[in-house]
mmCIF file of C-alpha atoms and ligand atoms in Angstrom:
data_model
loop_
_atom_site.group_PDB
_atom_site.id
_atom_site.type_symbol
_atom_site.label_atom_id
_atom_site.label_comp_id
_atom_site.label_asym_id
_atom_site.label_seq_id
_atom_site.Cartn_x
_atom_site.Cartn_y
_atom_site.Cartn_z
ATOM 1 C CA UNK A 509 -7.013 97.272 98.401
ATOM 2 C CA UNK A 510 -4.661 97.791 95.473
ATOM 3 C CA UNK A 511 -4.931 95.262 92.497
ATOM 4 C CA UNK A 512 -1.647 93.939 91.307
ATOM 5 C CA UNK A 513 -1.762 93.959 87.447
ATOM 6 C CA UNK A 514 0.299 90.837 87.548
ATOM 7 C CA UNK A 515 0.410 89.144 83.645
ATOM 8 C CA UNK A 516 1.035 85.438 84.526
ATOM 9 C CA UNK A 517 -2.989 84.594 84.113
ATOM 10 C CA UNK A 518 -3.405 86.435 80.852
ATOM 11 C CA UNK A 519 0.206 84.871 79.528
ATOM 12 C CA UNK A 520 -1.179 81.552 81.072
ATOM 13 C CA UNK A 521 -4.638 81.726 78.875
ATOM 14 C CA UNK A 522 -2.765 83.184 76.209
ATOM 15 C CA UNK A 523 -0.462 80.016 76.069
ATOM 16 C CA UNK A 524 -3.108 77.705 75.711
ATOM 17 C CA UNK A 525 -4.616 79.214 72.739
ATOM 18 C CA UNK A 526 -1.432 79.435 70.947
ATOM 19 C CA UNK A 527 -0.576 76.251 71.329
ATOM 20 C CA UNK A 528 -3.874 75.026 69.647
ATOM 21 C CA UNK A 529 -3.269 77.635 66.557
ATOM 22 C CA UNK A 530 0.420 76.433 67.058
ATOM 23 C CA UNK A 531 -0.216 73.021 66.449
ATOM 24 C CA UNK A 532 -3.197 73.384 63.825
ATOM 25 C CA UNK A 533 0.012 75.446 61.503
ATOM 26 C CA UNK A 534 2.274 72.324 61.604
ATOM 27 C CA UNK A 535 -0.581 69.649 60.349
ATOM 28 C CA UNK A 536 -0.698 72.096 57.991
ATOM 29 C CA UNK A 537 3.023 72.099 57.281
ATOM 30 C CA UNK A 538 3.751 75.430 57.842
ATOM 31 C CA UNK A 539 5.373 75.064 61.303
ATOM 32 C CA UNK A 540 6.083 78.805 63.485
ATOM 33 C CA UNK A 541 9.614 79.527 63.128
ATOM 34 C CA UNK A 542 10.918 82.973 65.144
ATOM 35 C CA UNK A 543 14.513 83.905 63.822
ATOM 36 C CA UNK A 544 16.371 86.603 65.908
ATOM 37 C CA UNK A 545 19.087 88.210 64.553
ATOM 38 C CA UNK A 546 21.847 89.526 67.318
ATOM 39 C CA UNK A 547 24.917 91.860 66.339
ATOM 40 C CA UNK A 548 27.083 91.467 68.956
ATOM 41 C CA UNK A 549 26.817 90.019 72.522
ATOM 42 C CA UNK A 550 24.647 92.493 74.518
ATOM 43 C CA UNK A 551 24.017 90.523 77.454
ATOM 44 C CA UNK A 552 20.772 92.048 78.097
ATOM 45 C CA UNK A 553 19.807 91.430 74.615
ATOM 46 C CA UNK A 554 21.197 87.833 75.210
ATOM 47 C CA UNK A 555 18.677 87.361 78.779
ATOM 48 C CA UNK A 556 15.104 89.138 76.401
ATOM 49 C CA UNK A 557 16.282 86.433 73.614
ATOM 50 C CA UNK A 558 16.208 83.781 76.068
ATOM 51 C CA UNK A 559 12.653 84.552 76.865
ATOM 52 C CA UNK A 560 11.744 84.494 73.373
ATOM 53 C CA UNK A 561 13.351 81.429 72.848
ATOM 54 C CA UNK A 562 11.453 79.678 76.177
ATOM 55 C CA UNK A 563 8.139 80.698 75.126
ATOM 56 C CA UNK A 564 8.785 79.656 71.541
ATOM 57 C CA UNK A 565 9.544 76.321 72.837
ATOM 58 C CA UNK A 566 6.512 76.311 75.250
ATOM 59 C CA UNK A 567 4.162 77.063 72.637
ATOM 60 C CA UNK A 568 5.765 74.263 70.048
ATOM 61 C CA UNK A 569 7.235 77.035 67.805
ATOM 62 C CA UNK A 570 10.502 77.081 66.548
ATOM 63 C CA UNK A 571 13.088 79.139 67.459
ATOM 64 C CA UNK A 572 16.476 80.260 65.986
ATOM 65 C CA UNK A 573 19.420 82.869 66.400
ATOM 66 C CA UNK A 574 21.637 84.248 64.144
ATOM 67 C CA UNK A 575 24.630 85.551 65.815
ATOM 68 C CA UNK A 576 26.532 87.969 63.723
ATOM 69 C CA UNK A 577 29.780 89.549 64.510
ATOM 70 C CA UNK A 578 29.432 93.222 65.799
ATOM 71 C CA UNK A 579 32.145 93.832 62.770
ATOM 72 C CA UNK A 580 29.778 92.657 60.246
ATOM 73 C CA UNK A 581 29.736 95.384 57.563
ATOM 74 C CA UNK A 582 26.368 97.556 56.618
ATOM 75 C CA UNK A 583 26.402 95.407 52.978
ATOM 76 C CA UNK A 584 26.606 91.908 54.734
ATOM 77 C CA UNK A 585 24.173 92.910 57.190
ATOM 78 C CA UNK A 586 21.671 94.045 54.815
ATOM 79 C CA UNK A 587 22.301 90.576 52.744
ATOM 80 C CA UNK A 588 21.783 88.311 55.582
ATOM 81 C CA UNK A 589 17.813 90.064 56.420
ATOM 82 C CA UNK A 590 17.214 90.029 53.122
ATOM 83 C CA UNK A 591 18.150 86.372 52.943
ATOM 84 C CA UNK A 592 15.591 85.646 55.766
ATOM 85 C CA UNK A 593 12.844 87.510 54.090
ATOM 86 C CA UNK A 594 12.958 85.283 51.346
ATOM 87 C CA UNK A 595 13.298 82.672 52.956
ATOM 88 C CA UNK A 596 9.747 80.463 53.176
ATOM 89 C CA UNK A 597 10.819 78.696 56.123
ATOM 90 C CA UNK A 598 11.106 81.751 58.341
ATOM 91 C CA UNK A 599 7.839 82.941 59.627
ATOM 92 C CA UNK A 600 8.484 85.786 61.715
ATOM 93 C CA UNK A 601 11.848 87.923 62.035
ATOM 94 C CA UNK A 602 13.383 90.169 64.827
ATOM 95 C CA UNK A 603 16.326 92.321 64.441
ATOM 96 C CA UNK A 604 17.448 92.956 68.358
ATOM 97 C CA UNK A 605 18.329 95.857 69.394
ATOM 98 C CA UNK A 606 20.558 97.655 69.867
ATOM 99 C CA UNK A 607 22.607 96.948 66.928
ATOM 100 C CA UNK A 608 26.744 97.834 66.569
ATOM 101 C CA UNK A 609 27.348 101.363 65.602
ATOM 102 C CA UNK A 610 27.804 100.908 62.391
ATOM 103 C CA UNK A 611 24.431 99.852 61.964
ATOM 104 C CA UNK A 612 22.787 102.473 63.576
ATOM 105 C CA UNK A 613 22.585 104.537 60.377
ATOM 106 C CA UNK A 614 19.958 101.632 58.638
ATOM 107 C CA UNK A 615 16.492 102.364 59.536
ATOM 108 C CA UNK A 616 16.548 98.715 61.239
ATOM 109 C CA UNK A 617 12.235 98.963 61.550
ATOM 110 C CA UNK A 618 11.895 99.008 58.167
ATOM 111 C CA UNK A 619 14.657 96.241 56.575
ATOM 112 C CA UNK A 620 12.006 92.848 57.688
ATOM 113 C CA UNK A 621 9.670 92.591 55.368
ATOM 114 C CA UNK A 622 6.089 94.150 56.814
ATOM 115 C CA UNK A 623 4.579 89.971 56.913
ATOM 116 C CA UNK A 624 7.474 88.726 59.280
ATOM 117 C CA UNK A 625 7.840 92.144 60.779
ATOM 118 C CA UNK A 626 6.636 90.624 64.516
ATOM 119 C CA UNK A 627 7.979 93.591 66.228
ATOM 120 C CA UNK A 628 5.197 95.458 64.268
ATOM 121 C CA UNK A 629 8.173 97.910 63.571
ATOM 122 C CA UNK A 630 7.790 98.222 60.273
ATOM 123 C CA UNK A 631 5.499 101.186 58.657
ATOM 124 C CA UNK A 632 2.990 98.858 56.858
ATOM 125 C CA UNK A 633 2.313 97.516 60.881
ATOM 126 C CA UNK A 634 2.018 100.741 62.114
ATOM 127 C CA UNK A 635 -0.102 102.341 59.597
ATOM 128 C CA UNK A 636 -2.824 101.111 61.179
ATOM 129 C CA UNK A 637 -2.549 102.431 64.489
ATOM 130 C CA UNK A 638 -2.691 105.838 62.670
ATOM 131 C CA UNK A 639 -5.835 104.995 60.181
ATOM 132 C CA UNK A 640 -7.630 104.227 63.742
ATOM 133 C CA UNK A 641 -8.016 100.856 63.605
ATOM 134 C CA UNK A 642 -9.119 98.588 66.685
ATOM 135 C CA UNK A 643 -8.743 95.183 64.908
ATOM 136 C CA UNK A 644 -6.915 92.239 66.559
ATOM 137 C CA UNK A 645 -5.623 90.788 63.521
ATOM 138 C CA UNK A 646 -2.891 93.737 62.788
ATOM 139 C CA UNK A 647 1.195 92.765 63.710
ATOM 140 C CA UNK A 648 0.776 95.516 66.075
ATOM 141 C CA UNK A 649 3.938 96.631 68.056
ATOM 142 C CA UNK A 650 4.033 94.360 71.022
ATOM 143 C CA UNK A 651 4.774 96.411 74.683
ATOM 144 C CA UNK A 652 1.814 98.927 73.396
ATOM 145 C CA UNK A 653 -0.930 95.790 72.562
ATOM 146 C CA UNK A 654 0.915 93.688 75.728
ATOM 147 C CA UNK A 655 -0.235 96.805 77.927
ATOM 148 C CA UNK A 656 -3.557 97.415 76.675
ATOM 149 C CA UNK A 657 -4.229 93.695 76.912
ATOM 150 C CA UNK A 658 -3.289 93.583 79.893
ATOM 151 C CA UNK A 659 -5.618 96.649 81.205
ATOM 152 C CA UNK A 660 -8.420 94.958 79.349
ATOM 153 C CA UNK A 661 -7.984 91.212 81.116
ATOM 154 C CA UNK A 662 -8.507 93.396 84.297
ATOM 155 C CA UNK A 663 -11.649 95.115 83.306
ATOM 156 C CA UNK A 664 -9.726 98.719 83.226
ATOM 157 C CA UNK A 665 -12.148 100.885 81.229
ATOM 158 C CA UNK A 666 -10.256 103.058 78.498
ATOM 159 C CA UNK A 667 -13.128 104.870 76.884
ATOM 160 C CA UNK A 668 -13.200 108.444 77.965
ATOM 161 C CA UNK A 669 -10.160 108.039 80.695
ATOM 162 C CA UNK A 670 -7.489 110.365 80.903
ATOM 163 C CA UNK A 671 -4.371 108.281 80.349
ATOM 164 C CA UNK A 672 -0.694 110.210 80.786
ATOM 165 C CA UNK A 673 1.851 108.315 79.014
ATOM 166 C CA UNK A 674 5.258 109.388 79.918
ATOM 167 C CA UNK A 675 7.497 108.547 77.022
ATOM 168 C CA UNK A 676 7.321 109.298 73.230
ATOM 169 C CA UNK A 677 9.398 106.410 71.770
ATOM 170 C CA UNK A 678 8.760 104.723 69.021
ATOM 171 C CA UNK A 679 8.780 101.096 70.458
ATOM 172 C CA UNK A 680 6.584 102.045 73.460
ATOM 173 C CA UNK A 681 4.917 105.698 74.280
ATOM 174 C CA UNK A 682 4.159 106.952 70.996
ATOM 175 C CA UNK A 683 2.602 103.513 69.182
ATOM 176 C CA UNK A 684 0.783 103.359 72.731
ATOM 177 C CA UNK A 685 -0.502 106.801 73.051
ATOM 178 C CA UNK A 686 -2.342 105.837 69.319
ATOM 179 C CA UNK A 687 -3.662 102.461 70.399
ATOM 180 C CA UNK A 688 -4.951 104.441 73.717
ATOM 181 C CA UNK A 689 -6.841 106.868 71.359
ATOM 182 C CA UNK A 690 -8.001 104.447 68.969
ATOM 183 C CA UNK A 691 -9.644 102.231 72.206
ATOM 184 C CA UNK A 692 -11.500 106.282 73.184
ATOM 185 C CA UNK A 693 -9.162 107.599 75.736
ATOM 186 C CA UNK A 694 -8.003 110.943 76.360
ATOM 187 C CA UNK A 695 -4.227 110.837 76.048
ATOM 188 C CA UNK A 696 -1.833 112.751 77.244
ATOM 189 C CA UNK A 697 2.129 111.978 75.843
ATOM 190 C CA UNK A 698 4.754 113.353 78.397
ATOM 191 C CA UNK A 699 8.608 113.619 77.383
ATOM 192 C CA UNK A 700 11.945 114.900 79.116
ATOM 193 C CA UNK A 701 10.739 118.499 78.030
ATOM 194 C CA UNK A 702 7.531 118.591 79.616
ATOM 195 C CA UNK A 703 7.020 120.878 82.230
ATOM 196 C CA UNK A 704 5.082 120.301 85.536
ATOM 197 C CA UNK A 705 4.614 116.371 85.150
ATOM 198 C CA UNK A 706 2.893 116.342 88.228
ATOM 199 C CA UNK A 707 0.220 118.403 87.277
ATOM 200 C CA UNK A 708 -0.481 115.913 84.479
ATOM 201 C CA UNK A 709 -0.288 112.803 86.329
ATOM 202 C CA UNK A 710 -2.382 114.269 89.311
ATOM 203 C CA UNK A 711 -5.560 114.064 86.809
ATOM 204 C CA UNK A 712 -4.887 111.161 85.108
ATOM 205 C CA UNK A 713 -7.007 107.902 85.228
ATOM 206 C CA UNK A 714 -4.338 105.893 83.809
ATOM 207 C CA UNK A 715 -0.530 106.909 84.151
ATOM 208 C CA UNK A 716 1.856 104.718 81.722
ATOM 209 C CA UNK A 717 5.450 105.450 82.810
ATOM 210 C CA UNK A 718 8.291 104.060 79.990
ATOM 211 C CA UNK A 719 10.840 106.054 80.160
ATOM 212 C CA UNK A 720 13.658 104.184 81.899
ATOM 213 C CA UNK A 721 14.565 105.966 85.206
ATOM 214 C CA UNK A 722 14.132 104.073 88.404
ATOM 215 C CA UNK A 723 12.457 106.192 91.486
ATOM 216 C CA UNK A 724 10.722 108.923 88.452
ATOM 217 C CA UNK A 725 7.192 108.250 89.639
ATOM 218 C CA UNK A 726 6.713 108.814 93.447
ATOM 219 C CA UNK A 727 3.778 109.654 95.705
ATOM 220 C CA UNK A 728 3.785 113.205 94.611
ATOM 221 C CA UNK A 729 2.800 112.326 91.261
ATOM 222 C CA UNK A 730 -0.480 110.475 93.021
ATOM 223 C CA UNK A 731 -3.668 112.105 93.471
ATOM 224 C CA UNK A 732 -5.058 109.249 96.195
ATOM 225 C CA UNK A 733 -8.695 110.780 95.822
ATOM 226 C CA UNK A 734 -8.447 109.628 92.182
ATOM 227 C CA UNK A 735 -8.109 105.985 92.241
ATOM 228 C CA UNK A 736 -5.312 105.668 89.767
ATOM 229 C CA UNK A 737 -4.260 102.896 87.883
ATOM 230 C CA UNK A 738 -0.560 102.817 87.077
ATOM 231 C CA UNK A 739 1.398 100.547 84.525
ATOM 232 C CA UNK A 740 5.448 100.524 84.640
ATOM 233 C CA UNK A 741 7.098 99.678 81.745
ATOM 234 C CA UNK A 742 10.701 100.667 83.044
ATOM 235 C CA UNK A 743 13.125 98.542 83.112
ATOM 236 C CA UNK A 744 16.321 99.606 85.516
ATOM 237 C CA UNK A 745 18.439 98.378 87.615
ATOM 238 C CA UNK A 746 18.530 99.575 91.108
ATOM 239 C CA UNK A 747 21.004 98.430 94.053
ATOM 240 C CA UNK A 748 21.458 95.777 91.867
ATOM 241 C CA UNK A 749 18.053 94.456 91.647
ATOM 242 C CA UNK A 750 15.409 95.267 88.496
ATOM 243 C CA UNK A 751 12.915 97.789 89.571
ATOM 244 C CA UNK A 752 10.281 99.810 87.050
ATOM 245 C CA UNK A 753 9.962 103.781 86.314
ATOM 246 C CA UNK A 754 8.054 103.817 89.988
ATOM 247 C CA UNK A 755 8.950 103.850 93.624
ATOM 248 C CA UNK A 756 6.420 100.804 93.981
ATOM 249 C CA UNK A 757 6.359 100.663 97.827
ATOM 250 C CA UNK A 758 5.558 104.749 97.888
ATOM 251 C CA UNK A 759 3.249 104.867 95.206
ATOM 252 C CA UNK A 760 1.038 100.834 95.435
ATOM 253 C CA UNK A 761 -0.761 102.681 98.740
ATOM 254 C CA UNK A 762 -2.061 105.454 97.657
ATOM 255 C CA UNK A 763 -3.468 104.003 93.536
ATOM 256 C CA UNK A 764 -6.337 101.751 92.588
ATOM 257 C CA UNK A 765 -4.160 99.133 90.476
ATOM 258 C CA UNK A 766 -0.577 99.013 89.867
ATOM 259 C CA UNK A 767 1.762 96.568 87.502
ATOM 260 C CA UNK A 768 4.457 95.229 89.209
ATOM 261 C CA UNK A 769 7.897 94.867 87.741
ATOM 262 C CA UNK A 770 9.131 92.290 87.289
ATOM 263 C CA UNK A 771 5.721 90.458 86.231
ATOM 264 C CA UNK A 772 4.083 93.188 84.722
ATOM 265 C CA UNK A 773 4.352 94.603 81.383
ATOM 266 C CA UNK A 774 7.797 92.450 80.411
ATOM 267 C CA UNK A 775 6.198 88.956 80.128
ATOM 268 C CA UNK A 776 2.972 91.021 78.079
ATOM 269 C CA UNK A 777 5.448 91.654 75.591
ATOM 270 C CA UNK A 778 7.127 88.770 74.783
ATOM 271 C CA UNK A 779 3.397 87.102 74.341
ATOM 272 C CA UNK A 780 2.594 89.178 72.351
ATOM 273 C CA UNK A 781 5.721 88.771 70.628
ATOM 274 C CA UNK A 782 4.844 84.986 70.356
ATOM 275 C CA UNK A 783 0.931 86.144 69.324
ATOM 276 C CA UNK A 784 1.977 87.921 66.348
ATOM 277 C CA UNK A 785 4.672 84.830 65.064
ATOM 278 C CA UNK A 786 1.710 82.922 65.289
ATOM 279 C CA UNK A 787 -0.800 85.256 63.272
ATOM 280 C CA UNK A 788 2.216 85.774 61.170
ATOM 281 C CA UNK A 789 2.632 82.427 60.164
ATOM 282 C CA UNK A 790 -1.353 81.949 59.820
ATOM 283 C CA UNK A 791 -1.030 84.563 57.629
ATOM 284 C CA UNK A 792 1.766 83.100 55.216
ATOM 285 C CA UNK A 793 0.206 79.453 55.126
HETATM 286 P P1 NAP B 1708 13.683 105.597 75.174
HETATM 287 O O1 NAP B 1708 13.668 105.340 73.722
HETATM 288 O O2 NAP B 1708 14.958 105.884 75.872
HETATM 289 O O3 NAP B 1708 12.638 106.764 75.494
HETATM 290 C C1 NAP B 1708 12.515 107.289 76.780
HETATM 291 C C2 NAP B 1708 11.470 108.377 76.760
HETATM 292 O O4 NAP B 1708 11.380 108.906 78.069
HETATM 293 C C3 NAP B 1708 11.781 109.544 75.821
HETATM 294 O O5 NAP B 1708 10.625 109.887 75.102
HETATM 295 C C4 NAP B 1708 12.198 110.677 76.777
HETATM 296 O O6 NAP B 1708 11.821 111.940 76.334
HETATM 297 C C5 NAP B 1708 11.386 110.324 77.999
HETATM 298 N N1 NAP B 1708 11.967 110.883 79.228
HETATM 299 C C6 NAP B 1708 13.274 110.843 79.604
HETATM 300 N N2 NAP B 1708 13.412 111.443 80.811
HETATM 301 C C7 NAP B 1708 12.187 111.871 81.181
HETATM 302 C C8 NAP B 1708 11.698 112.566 82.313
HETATM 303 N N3 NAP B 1708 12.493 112.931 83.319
HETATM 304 N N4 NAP B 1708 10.374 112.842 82.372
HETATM 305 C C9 NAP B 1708 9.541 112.472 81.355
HETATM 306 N N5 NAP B 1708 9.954 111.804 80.261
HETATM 307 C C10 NAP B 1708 11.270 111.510 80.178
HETATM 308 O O7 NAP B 1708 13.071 104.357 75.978
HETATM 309 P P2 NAP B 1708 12.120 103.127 75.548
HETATM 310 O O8 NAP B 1708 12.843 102.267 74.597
HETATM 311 O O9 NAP B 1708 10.747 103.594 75.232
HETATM 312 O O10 NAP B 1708 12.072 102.374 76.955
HETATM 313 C C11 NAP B 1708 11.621 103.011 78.114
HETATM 314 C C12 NAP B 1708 11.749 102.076 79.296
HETATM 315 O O11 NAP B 1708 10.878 100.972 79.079
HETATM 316 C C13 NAP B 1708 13.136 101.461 79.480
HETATM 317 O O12 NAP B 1708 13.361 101.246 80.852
HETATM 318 C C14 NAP B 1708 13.030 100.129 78.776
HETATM 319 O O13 NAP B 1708 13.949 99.171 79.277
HETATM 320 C C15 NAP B 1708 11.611 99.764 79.112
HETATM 321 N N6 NAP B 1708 10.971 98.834 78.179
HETATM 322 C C16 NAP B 1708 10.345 97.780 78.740
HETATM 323 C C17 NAP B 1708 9.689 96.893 77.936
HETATM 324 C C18 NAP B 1708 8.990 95.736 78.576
HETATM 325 O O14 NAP B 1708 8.610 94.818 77.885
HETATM 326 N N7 NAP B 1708 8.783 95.781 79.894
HETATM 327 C C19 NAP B 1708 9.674 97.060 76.548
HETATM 328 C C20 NAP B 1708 10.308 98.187 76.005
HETATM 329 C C21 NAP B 1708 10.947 99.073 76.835
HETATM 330 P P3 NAP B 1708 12.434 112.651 74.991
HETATM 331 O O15 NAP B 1708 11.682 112.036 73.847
HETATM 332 O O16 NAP B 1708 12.122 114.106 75.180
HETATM 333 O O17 NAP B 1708 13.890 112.324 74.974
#
């Protein structure tokens, strides 16, 4: 039997303990308050921010978006952050991605300032994932701590396993390959230029597709002897429906444990989005 690595029970536990920490922040008077910052009208951007903004709401938090137009000049951009970091009210800050071209030149990751950085973009976040550290209490970048919370809430061991991680981004693969090493796994991090990804993936424990290509990861990257666990963090669109980085109905079969998509890694996120406004904001009070 394969185990769905669905996240609605650990979001569901997760809720109820930030809404206690939630509420115990506004007696103090320092209520949660998320701003997003959009360039632009992305619609996909527009559908994540309404997740953000529902589980802001759920948890009692506060949630805001600043709309700016995609003509909005580097100077005015950079003004308008700045303004939010100093601004007491605003707990936690998220620049969404991606931004208008003329943005693109700004390293965006490191313009929030590293205590409202919730993305746990900025390099005073992710200095820790490189010093080693296992602590809980870090604005870690949140699809890499989503993922391993996730494999822990379903008693996946780490120590020792061979995990493949396919993808070397900086939002997902690499951050994740760290926290995967700093937990005692072996890791392996796969990109386009790797050669015989098969051959990898066929000895993994763990294989962690995010790369963002629908129908990558099919039954000849399974090993069935091996009792794989797999975790999709792809996001595409496929005859018009959203499917992950693997041919689920090829692949489930033949692996121990699977995350499904949607209801896998994409709701881990945006908790742990909400987790870190929340230690954030315990952080500033
Ligand atoms: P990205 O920045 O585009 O990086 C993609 C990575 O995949 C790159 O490292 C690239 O290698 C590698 N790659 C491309 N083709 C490959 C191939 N054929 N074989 C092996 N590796 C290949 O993407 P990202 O931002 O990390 O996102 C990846 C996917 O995850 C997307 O579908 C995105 O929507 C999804 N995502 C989901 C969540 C969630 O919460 N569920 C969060 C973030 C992202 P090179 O470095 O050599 O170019």
């Amino acid at each position: 039997m394969t185990t769905l690595l669905k996240a609605q029970p650990v979001v569901d536990q997760k809720i109820a303990d930030l809404t206690k920490r939630c509420q115990s922040l506004i007696q103090k008077g320092k209520r949660p308050l998320m701003k997003v910052v959009l360039v632009g009208n992305n619609p996909a951007s527009l559908t994540y921010i309404r997740n953000k903004k529902k589980m802001c709401e759920t948890i009692g938090a506060e949630f805001e978006l600043d709309q700016l137009d995609s003509s909005i000049s580097k100077t005015d951009f950079l003004a308008h952050v700045e303004k939010l970091n100093q601004n007491p009210k605003v707990t936690g800050i998220i620049i969404q991605l991606p931004v208008s071209n003329e943005l693109k030149s700004l390293r965006i990751s490191q313009l929030v300032t590293p205590e409202k950085d919730i993305d746990g973009f900025h390099g005073h976040n992710t200095q820790w994932l490189y010093e080693g550290s296992i602590q809980t209490n870090h604005l870690l970048p949140c699809t890499p701590k989503g993922i391993v919370e996730l494999l822990d809430y379903y008693q996946i061991p780490l120590k020792g396993k061979h995990a493949v991680v396919i993808g070397r981004s900086l939002i997902v693969g690499k951050p994740l390959s760290m926290l995967l090493s700093n937990r005692n796994a072996t890791v392996t991090l796969a990109h386009s230029k790797t050669e015989n990804l098969a051959d990898l993936t066929k000895i993994a424990d763990i294989i962690i597709s995010a790369v963002g290509k629908a129908e990558l990861i099919t039954a000849k990257h399974i090993n069935p002897a091996k009792k794989t666990v797999v975790v999709d963090v792809g996001m595409n669109t496929l005859h018009d429906k959203l499917v992950g980085d693997v041919k689920f109905d090829e692949v489930s079969p033949l692996v121990a444990a699977i995350s499904p998509v949607p209801g896998g890694v994409g709701p881990m996120t945006v908790i742990s989005l909400i987790e870190n406004l929340i230690l954030a904001s315990e952080k500033q009070s």
